[in-house]
Tab-separated table of C-alpha atoms in Angstrom:
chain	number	residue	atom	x	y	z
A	1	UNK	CA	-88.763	-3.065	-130.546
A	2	UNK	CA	-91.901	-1.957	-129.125
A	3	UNK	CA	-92.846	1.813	-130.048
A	4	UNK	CA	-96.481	1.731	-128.611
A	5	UNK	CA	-96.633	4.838	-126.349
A	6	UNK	CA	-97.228	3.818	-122.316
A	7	UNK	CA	-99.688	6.448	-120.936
A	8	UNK	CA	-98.049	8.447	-118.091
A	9	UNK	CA	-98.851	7.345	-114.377
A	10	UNK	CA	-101.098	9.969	-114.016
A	11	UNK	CA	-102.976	9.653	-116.974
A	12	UNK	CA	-103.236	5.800	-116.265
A	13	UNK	CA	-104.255	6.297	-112.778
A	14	UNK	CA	-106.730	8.624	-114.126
A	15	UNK	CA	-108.214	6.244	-116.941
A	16	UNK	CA	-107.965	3.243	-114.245
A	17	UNK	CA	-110.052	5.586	-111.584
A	18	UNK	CA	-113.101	6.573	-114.245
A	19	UNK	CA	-113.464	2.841	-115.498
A	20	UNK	CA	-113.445	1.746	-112.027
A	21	UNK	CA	-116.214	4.480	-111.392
A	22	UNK	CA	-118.146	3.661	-114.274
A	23	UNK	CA	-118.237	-0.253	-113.412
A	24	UNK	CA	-119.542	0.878	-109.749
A	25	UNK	CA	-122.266	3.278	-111.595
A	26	UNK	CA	-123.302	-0.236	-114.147
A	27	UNK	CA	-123.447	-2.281	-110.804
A	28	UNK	CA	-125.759	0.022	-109.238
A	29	UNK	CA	-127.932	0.093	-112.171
A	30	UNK	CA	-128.151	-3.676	-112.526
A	31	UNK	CA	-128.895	-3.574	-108.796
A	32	UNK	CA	-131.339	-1.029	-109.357
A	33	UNK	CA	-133.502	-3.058	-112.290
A	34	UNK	CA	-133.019	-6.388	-109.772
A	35	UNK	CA	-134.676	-4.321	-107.055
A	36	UNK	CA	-137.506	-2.790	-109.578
A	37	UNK	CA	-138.322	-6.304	-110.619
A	38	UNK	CA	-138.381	-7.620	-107.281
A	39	UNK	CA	-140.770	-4.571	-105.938
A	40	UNK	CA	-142.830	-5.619	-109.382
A	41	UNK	CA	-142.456	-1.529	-109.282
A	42	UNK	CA	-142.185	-0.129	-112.977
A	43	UNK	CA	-138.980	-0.308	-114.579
A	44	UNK	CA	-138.180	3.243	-116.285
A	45	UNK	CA	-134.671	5.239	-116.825
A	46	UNK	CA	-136.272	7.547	-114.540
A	47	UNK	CA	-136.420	4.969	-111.742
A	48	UNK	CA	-133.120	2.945	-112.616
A	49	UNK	CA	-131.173	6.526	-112.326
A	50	UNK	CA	-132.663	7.170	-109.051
A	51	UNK	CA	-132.462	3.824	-107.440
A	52	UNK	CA	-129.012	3.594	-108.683
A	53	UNK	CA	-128.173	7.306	-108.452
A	54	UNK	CA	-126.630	8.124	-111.815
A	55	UNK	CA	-127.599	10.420	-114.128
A	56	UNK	CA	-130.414	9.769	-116.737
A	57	UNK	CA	-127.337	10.979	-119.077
A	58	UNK	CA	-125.542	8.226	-117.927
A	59	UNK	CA	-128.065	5.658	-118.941
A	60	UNK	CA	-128.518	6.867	-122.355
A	61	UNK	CA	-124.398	7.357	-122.831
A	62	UNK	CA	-123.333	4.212	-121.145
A	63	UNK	CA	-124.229	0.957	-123.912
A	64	UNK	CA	-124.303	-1.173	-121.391
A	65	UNK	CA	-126.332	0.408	-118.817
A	66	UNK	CA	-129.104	1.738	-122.089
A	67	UNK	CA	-129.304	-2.042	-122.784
A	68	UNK	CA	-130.096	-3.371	-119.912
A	69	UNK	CA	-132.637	-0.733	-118.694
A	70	UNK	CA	-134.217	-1.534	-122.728
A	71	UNK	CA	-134.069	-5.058	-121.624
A	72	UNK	CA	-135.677	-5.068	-118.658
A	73	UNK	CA	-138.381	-2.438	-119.781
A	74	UNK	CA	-139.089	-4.880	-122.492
A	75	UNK	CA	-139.064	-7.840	-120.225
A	76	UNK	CA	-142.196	-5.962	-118.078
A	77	UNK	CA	-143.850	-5.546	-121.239
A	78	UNK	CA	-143.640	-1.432	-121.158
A	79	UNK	CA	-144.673	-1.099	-124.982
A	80	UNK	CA	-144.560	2.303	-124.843
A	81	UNK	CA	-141.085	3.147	-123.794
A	82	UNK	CA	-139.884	4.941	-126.332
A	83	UNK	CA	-142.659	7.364	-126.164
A	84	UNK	CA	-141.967	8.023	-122.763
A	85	UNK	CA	-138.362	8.225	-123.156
A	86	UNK	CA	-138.260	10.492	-125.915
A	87	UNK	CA	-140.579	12.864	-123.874
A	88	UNK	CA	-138.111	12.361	-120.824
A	89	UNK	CA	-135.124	13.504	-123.176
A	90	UNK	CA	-137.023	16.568	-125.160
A	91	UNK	CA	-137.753	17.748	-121.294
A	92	UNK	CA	-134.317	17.057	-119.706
A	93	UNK	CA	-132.717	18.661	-122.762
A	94	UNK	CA	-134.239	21.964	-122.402
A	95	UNK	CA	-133.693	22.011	-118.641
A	96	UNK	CA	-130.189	20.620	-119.019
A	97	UNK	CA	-129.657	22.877	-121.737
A	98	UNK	CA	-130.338	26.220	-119.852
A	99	UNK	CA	-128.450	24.912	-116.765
A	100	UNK	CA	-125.616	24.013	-119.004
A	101	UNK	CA	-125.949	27.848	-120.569
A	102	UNK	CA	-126.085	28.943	-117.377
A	103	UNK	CA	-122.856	27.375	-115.970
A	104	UNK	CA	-121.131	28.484	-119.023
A	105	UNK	CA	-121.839	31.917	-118.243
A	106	UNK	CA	-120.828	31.802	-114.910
A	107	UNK	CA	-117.334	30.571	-115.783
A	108	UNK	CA	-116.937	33.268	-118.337
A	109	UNK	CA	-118.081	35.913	-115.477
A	110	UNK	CA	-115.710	33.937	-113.278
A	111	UNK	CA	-113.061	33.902	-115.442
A	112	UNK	CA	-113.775	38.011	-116.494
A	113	UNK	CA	-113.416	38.636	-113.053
A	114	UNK	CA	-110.038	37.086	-112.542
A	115	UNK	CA	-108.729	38.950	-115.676
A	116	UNK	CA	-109.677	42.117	-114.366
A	117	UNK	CA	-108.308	41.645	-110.899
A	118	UNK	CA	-105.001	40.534	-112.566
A	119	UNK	CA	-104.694	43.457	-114.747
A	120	UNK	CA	-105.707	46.072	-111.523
A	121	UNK	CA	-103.070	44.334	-109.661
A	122	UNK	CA	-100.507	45.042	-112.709
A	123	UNK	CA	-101.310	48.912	-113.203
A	124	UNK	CA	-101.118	48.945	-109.085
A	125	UNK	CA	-97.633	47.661	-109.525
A	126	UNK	CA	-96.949	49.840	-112.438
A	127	UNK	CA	-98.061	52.762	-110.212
A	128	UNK	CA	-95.569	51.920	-107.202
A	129	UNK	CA	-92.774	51.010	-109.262
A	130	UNK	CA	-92.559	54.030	-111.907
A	131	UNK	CA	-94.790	56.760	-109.843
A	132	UNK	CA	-91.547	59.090	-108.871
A	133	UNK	CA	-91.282	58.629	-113.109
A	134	UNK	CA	-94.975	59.577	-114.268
A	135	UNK	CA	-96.403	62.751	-114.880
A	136	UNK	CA	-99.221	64.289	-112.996
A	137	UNK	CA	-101.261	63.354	-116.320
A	138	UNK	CA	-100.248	59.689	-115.960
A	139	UNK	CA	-101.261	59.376	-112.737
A	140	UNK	CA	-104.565	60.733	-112.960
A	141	UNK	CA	-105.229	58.027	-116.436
A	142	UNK	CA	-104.365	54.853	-114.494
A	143	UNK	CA	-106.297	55.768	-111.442
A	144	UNK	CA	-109.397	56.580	-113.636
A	145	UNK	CA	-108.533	53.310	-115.509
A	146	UNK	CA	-107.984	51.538	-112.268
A	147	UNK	CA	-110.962	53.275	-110.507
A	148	UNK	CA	-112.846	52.138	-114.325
A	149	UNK	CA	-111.541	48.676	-113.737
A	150	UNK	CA	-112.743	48.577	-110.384
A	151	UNK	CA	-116.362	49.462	-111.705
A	152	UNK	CA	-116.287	46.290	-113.831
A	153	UNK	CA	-115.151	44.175	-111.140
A	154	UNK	CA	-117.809	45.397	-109.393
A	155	UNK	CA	-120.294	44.335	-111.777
A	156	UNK	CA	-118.991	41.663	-112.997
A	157	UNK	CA	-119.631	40.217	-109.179
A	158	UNK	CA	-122.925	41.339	-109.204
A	159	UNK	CA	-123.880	39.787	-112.955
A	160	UNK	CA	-121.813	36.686	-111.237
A	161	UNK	CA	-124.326	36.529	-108.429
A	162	UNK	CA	-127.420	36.311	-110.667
A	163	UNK	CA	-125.911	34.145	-113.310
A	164	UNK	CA	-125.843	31.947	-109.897
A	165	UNK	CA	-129.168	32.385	-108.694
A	166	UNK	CA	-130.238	31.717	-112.553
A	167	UNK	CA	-128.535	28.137	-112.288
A	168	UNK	CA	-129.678	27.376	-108.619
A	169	UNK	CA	-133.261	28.017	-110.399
A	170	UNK	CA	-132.513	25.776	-113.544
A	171	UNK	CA	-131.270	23.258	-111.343
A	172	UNK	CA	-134.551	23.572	-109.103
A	173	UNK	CA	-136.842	23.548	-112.228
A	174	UNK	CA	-134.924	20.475	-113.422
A	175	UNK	CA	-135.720	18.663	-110.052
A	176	UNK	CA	-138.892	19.344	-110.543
A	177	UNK	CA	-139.730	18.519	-113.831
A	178	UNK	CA	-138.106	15.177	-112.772
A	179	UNK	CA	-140.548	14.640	-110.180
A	180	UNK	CA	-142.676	15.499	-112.576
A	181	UNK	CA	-142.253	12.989	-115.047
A	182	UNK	CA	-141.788	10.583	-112.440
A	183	UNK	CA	-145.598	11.674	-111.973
A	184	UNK	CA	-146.553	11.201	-114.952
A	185	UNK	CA	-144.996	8.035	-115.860
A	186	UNK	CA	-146.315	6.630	-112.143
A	187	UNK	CA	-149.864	7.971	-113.418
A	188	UNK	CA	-149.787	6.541	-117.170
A	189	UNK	CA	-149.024	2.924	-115.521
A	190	UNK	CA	-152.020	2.840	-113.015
A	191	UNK	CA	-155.015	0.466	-114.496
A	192	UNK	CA	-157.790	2.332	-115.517
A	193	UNK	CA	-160.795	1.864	-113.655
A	194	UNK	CA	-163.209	-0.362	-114.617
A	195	UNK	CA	-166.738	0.481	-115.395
């Protein structure tokens, strides 16, 4: 008797889906360093992830992909790759870093905001349901706490707002220091002139 557990449909479907993804992403790449090669342009993770439009994360995660962008790096005799890579990593991981902070914080606000809309639509109930029951007194607290709540919502919108024009900034920043690189990389690999 077999007692291996069969993943549900959903999760299957699910794994099946993000393999079938990830093979599309590795096919792209290898397209990508064919393409390089063929150009005789330079072969970099910063020009494999555009060509092949995956993330430079996804290079450096995936085995596979890491390998073969090593590979052909090595192939074109680029000597100093890891240099350059390392430098490409201690810059993406500050950028991705505050972006990542950034979305964080504006899931917490998001979240915050939901909690606080749920509990003004409980006292509101509580108010219709029991308000021939509640003292004058009673009354007056949950509309201050309501009117208190409403505040917070209020705020919590506005600190949502520029938690979102923080990340629309990181993720500009992050574009550029891409292009950046790309610059720089594009610059390093130019012949020096001769004398």
């Amino acid at each position: 008797m077999n007692t291996a557990t069969v993943p549900e449909p959903r999760t299957a479907a699910a794994l099946t889906a993000r393999r079938r993804k990830t093979e599309a992403a590795l096919e792209r790449v290898h397209q990508a360093i064919t393409r390089l090669r063929r150009e005789k342009a330079q072969v970099s993770v910063a020009a494999v992830a555009r060509r092949a439009d995956v993330s430079r994360t996804f290079i450096y995660d995936n085995v596979e992909a890491r390998m073969a962008v090593a590979s052909a790096m090595t192939e074109a005799g680029e000597r100093r790759s890891q240099m350059l890579a390392d430098q490409d990593d201690e810059h993406e991981a500050t950028w991705r870093e505050r972006a990542l902070n950034t979305e964080d914080a504006l899931r917490a606000a998001h979240a915050e905001i939901l909690a606080q809309r749920t509990r003004i639509g409980e006292l509101l109930g509580q108010i219709r349901d029991l308000q021939a029951e509640w003292t004058e007194e009673a009354i007056q607290r949950i509309t201050t706490e309501n009117t208190t709540l409403k505040q917070r919502v209020r705020q919590l919108t506005t600190d949502n707002r520029t938690l979102d024009e923080r990340l629309k900034a990181a993720r500009s920043n992050l574009r550029f220091q891409d292009r950046r690189v790309a610059d720089l990389e594009a610059h390093i690999t130019e012949p020096a002139p001769k004398s």
